[in-house]
Tab-separated table of C-alpha atoms in Angstrom:
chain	number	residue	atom	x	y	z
R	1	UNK	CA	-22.457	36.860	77.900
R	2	UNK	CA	-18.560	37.994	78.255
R	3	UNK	CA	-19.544	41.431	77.849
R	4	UNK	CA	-22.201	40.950	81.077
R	5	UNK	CA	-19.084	39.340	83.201
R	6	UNK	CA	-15.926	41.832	82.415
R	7	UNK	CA	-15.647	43.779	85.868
R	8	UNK	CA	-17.075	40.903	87.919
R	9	UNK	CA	-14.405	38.040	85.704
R	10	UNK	CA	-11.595	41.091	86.773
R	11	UNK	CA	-13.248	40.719	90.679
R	12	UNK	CA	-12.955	36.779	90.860
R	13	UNK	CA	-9.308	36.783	89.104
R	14	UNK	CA	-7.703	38.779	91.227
R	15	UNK	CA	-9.242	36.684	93.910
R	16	UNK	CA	-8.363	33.559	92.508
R	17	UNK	CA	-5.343	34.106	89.867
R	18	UNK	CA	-5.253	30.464	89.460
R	19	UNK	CA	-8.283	30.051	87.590
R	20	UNK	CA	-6.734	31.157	84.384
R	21	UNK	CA	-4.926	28.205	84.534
R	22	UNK	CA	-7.807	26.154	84.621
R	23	UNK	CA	-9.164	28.021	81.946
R	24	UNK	CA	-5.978	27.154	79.704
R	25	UNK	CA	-6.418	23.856	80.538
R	26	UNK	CA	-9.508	23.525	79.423
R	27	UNK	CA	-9.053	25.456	76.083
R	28	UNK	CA	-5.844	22.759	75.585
R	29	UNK	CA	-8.079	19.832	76.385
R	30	UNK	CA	-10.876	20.781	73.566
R	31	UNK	CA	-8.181	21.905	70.909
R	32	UNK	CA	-6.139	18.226	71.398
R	33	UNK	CA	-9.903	16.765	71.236
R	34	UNK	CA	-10.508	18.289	68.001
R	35	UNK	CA	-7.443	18.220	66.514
R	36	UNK	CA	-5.666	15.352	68.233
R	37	UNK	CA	-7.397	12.234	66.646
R	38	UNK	CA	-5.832	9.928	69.522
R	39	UNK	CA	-9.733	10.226	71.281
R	40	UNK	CA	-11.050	7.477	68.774
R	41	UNK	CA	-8.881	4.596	70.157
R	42	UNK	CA	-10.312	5.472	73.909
R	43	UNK	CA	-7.221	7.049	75.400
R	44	UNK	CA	-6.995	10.228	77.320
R	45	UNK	CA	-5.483	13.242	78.813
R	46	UNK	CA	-5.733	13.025	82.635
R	47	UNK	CA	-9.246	14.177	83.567
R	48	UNK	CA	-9.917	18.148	83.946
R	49	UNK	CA	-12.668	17.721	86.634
R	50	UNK	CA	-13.138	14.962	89.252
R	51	UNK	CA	-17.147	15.014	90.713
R	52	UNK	CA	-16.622	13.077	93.823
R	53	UNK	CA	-19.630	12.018	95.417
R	54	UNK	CA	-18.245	11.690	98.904
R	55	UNK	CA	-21.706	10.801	100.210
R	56	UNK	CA	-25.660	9.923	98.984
R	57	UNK	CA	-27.025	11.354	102.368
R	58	UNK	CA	-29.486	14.353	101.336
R	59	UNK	CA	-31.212	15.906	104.263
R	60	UNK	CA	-33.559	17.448	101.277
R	61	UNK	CA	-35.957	16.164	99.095
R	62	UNK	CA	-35.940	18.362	95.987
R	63	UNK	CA	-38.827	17.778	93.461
R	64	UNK	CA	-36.127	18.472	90.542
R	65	UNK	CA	-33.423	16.492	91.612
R	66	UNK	CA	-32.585	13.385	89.460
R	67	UNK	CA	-31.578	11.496	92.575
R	68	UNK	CA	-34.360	12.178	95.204
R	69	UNK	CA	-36.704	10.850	92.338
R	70	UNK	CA	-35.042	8.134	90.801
R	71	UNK	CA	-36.766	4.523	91.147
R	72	UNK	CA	-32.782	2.650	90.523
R	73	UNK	CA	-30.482	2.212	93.472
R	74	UNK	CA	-27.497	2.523	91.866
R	75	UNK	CA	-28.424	6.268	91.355
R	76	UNK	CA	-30.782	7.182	94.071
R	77	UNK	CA	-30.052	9.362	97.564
R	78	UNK	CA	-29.582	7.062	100.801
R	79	UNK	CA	-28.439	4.154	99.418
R	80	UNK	CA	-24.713	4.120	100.147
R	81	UNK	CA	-23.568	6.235	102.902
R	82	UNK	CA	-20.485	8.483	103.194
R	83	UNK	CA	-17.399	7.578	101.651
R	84	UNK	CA	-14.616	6.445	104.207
R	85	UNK	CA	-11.366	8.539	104.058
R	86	UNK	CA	-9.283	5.808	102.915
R	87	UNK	CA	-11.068	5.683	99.495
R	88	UNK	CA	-10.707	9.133	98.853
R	89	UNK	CA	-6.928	9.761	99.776
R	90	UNK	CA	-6.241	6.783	97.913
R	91	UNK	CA	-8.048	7.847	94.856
R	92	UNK	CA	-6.081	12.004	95.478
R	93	UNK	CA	-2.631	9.699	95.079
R	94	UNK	CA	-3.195	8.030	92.373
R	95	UNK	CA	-5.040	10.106	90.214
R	96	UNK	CA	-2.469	11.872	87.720
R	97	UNK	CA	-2.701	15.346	86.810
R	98	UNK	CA	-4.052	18.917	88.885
R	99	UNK	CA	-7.711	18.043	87.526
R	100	UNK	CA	-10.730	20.143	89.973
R	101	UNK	CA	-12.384	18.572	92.865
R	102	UNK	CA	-15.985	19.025	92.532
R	103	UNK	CA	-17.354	17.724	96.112
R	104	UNK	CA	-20.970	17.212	95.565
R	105	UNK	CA	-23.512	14.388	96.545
R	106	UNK	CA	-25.874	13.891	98.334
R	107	UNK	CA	-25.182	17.137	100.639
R	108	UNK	CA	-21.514	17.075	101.023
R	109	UNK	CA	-21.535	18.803	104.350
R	110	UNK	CA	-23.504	15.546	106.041
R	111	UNK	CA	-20.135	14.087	105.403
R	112	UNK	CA	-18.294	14.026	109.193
R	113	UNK	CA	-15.070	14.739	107.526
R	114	UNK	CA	-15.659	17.131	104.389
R	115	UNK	CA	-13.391	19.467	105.496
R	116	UNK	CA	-10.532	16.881	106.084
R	117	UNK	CA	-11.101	15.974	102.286
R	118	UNK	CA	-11.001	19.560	100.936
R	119	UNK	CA	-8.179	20.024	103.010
R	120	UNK	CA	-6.124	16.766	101.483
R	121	UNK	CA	-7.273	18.104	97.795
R	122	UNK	CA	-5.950	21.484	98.171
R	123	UNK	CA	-2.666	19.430	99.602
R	124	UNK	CA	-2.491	18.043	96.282
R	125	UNK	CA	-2.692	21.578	94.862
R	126	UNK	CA	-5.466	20.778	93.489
R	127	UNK	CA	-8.452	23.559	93.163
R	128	UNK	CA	-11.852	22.776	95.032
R	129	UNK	CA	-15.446	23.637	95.010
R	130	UNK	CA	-18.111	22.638	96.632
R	131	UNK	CA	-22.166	22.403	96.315
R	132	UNK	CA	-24.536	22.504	98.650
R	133	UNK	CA	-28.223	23.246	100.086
R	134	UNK	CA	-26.803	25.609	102.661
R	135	UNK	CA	-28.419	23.972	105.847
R	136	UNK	CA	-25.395	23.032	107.673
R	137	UNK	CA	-23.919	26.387	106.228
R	138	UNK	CA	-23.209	28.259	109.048
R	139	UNK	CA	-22.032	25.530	111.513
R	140	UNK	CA	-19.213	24.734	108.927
R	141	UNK	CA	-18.296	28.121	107.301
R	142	UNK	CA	-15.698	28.885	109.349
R	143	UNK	CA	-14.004	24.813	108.755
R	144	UNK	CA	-14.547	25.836	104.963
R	145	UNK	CA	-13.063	29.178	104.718
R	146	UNK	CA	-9.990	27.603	106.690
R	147	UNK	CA	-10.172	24.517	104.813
R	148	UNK	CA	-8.660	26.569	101.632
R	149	UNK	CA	-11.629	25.979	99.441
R	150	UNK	CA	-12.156	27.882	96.315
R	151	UNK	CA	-15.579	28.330	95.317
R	152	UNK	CA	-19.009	27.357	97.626
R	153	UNK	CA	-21.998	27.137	95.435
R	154	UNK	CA	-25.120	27.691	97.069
R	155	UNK	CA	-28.609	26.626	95.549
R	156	UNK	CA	-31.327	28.536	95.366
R	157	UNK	CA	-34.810	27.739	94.031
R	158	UNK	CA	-36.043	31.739	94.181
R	159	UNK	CA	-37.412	33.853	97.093
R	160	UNK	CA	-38.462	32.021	100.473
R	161	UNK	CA	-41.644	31.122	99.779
R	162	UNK	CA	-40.596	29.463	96.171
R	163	UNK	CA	-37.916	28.419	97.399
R	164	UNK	CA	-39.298	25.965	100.679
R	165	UNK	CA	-42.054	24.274	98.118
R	166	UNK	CA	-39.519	22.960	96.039
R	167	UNK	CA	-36.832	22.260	98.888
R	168	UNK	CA	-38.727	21.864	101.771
R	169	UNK	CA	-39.512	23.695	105.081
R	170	UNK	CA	-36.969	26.448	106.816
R	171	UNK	CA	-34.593	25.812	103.637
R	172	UNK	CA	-34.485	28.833	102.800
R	173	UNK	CA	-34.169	30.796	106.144
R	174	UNK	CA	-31.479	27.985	106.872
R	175	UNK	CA	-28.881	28.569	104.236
R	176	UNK	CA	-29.902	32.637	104.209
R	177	UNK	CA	-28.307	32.311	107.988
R	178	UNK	CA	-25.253	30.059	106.621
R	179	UNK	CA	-24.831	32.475	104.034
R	180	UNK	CA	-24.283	35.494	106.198
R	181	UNK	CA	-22.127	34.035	108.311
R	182	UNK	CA	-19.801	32.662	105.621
R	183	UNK	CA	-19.726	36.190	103.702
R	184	UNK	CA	-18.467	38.072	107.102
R	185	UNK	CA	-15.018	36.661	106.582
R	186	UNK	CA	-12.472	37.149	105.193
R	187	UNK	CA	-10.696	34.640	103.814
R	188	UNK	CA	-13.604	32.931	101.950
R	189	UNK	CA	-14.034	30.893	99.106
R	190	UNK	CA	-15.650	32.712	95.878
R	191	UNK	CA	-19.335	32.324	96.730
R	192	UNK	CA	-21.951	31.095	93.824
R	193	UNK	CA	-25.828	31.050	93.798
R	194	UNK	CA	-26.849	28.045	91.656
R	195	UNK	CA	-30.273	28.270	90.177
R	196	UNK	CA	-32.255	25.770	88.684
R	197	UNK	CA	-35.021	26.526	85.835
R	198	UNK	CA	-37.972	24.202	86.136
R	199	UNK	CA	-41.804	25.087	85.840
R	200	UNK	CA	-41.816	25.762	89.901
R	201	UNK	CA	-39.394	28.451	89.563
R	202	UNK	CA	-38.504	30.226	85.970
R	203	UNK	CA	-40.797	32.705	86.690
R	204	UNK	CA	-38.484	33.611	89.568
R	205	UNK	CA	-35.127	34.120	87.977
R	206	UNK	CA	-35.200	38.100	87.931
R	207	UNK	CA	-36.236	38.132	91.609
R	208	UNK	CA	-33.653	35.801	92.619
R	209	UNK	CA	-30.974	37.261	89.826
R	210	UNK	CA	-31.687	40.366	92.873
R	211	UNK	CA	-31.295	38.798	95.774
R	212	UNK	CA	-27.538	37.383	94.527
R	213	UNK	CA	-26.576	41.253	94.250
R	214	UNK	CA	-28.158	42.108	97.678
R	215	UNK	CA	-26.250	39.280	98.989
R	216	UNK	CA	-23.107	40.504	97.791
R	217	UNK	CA	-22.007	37.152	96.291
R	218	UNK	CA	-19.724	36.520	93.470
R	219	UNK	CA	-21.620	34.961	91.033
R	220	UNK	CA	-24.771	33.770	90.125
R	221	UNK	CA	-25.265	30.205	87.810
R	222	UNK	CA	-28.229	29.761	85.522
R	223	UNK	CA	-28.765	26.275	84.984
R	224	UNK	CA	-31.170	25.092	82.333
R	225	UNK	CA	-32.992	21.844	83.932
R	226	UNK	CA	-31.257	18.537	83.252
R	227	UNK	CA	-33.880	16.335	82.210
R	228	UNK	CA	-34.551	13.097	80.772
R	229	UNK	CA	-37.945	11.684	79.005
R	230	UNK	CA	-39.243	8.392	78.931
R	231	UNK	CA	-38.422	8.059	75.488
R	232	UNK	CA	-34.925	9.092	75.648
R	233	UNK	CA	-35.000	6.206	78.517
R	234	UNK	CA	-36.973	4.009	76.307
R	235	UNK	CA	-34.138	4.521	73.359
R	236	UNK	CA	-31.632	3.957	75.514
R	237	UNK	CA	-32.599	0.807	76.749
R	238	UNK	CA	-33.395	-0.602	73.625
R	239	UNK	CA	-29.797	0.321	71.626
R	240	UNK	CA	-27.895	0.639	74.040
R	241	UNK	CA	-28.568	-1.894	77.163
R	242	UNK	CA	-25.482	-2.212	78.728
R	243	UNK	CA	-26.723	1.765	80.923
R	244	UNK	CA	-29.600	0.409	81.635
R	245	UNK	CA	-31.216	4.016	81.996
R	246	UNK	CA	-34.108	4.728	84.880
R	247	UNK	CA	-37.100	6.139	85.531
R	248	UNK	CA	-37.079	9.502	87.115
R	249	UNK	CA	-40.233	10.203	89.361
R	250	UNK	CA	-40.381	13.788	89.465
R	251	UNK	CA	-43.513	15.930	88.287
R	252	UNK	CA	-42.139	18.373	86.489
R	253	UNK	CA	-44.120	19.911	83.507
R	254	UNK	CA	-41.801	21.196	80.904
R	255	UNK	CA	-44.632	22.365	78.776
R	256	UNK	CA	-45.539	24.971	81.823
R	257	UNK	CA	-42.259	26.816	81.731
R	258	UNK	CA	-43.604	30.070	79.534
R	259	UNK	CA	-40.119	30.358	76.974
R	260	UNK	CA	-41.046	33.818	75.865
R	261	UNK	CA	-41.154	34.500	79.423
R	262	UNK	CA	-38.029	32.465	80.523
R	263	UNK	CA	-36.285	34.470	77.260
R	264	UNK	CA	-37.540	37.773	78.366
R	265	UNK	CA	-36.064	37.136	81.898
R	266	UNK	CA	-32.413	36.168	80.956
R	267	UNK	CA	-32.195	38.677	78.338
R	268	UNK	CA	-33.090	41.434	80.659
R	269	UNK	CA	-30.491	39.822	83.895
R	270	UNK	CA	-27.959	39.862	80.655
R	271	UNK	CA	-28.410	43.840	80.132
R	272	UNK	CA	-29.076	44.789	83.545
R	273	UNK	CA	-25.719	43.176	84.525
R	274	UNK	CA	-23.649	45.028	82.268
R	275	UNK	CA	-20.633	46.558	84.410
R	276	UNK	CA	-21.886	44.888	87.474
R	277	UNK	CA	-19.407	43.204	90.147
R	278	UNK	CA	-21.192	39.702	89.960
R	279	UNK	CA	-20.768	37.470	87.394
R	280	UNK	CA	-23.526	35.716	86.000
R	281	UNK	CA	-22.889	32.525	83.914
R	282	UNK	CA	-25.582	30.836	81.911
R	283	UNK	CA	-25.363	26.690	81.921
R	284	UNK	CA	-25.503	26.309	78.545
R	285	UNK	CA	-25.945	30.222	77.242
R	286	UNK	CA	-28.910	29.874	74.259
R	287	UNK	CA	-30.274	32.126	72.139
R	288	UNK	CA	-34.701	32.475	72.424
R	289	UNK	CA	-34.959	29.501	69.585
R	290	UNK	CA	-32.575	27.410	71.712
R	291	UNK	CA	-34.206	27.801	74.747
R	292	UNK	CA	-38.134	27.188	73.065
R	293	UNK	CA	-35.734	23.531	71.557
R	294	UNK	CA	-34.410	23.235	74.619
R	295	UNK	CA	-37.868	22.684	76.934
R	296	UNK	CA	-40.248	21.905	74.301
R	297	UNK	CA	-38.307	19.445	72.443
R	298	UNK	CA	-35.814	17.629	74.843
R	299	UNK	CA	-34.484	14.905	72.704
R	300	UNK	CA	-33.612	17.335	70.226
R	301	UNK	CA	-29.698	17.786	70.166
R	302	UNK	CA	-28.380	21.519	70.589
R	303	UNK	CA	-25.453	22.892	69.309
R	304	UNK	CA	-23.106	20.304	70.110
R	305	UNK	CA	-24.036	16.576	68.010
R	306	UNK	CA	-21.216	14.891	70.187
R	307	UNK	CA	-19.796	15.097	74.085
R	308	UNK	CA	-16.819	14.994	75.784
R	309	UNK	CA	-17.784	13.927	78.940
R	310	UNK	CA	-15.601	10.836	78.761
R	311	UNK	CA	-12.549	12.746	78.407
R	312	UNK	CA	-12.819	15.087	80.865
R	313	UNK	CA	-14.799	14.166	83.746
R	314	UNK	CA	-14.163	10.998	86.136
R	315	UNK	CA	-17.081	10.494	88.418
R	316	UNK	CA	-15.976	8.823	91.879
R	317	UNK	CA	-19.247	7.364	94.092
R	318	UNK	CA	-19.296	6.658	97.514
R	319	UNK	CA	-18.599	3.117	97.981
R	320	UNK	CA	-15.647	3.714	95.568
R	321	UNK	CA	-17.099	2.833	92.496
R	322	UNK	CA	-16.593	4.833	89.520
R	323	UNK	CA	-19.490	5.575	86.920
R	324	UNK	CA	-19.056	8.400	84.008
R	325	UNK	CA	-22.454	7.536	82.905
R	326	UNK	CA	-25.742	7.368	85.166
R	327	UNK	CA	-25.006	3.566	86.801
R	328	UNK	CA	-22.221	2.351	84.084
R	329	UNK	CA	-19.722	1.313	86.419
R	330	UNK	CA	-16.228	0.729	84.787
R	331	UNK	CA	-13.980	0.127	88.200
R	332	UNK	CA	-13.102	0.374	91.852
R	333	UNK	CA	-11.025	2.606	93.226
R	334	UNK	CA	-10.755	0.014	96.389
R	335	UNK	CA	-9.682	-2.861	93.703
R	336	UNK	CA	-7.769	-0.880	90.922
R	337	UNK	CA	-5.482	2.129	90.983
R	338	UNK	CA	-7.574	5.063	89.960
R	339	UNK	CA	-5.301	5.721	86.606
R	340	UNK	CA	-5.315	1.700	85.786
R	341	UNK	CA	-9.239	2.631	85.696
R	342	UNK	CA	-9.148	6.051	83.895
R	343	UNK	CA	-7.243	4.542	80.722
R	344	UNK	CA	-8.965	1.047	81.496
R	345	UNK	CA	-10.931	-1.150	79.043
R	346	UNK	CA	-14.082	-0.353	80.220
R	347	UNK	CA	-13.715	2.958	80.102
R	348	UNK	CA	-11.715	3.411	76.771
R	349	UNK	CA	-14.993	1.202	75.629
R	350	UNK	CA	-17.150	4.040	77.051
R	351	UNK	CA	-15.230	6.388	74.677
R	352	UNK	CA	-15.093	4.876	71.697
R	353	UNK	CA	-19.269	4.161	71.611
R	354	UNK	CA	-19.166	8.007	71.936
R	355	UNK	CA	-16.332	8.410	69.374
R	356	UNK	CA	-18.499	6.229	67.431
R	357	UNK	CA	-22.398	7.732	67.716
R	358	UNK	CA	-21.455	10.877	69.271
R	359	UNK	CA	-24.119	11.146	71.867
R	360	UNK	CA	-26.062	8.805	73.694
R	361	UNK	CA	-30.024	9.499	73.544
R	362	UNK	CA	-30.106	10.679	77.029
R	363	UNK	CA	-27.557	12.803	76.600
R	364	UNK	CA	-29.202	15.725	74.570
R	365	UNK	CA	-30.059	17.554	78.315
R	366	UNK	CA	-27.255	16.299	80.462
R	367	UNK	CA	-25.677	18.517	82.302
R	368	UNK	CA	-22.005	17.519	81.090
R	369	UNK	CA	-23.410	19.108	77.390
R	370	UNK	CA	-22.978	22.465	79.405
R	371	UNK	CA	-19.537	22.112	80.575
R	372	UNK	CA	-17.601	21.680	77.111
């Protein structure tokens, strides 16, 4: 995949030197994982990433998304609101450590002050990204380009017509316009297309692996579909009750998703990008056997038999709470100082059950098995 990315890596660096540093970071983080021996006792690091959930308002109801279908309301859309200011800047000063500041949701621009937020991150010299459906694109892009943000992620479900059955209605033609008007200046953040695989749409990757390049955008991001089963559920509940794991709702048929096709598709993006400006990252990169594994047999482990999620990642909800796994909640950010909660009991218990079995059975198609 690194040979795919060289000129379009050399593009985004000189953009944004800083992500080297992040890079180092990360490689430190997995060597003191592997090497360090300090994770079995439930300690760690300060977190690399923070995923802060600043609101569970979705203006979209996407037929693969995990929260639009999900029958708990601990980890559904609409349930919450938006998260006040104070609970974020609190949880920016306490927090130790330059970790990211992955503002997600929910649609993150619903949030009345998202760009106040990005702005108080990037005060903390702390980088920022950002994901979103693109409907309120263009009436922020100008707030986000000033904001200082460093990379927008757009998703994208294929061409228009794809793309508004999975997403809805004028979807498509509404983050196409906030898309334009964001690339015109000049002192954007890097600019991602995030597409999903599912059964709706894998048979639409080269087509929209094209539409990236006509965009001009900086990077395109392959995600395989995070999925659960009712089995892995089913385990879950039964050794491990204290997640109490949910039903997802969606209708998605894993056994339509051709693999020889899918296979044929990313192999071809993978040559055909070869000196190309744009980078194109695959979330997780497998080879054809791992990708027939990876939708035909989804409790089946790949590559990795443990995660680090716990380590890295602190997950900060809405109403404050924070939950590293589905609705395992192990504090409050408006009760407990953020790094009290981090290196807390509950979640140094989360760690060692991981230290101990290594994965949890829903874990095998998380999306946190991507980001090692």
């Amino acid at each position: 995949m690194f040979r795919s990315n060289v000129i379009g890596l050399t593009h985004i660096l000189k953009r944004k030197p800083q992500l080297l540093s992040v890079a180092s970071k990360n490689l430190s983080h997995q060597l003191r994982y592997k090497m360090g021996g300090s994770y079995l006792n439930g300690w760690s690091h300060p977190p690399e990433v923070i995923n802060a959930f600043i609101t569970d308002r979705c203006n979209l109801g996407c037929r693969q998304c995990h929260y639009a279908n999900s029958d708990k309301p601990g980890f559904s859309l609409n349930q919450v609101g938006h998260m006040p200011p104070t609970i974020f800047q609190k949880f920016m000063d306490e927090i130790p450590g330059h970790p990211v500041v992955s503002f997600t949701g929910g649609e993150p621009l619903l949030h009345p002050n998202v760009i106040e937020f990005i702005v108080y991150a990037k005060g903390k010299g702390r980088l920022s990204t950002l994901v979103t459906n693109g409907w309120h694109l263009a009436n922020k892009a100008q707030e986000l380009c000033e904001s200082g943000l460093d990379l927008l992620s757009i998703s994208v479900d294929g061409p228009r017509d794809i793309h508004n059955s999975i997403r809805g209605k004028s979807s498509f033609e509404h983050l196409v316009l906030g898309l334009e008007t964001i690339l015109k200046h000049s002192k954007r953040p890097l600019i991602f297309i995030g597409f999903t695989i599912s059964d709706m749409s894998f048979d639409q990757l080269h087509q929209t692996y094209e539409l990236a390049k006509d965009w001009g955008v900086d990077g395109l991001s392959i995600n395989h579909l995070w999925m659960q089963t009712d089995e892995m559920v089913q385990e879950l509940n039964e050794h491990y009750s204290i997640f109490a794991g949910d039903h997802v709702g969606w209708k998605i048929n894993n056994d339509a998703i051709d693999v020889d096709y899918l296979s044929d598709s990313l192999e071809s993006i993978r040559i055909s990008n070869r000196g190309g400006k744009m980078v194109v990252v695959e979330n997780p990169f497998l080879n054809r056997q791992e990708i027939t594994d990876w939708y035909r047999y989804p409790q089946k482990p790949i590559r990795h038999q443990t995660v680090r999620c716990g380590w890295i990642r602190m997950k900060l909800w809405a109403d404050g709470k924070v939950k590293p796994c589905r609705d395992y909640e192990v504090g409050d950010i408006t009760q407990t100082h953020a790094e009290a909660i981090w290196n807390g009991v509950e979640y140094q218990e989360f760690r060692k059950l991981l230290a101990q079995d290594g994965m949890l059975p829903i874990c095998a198609r998380c999306c946190f098995m991507a980001h090692r």
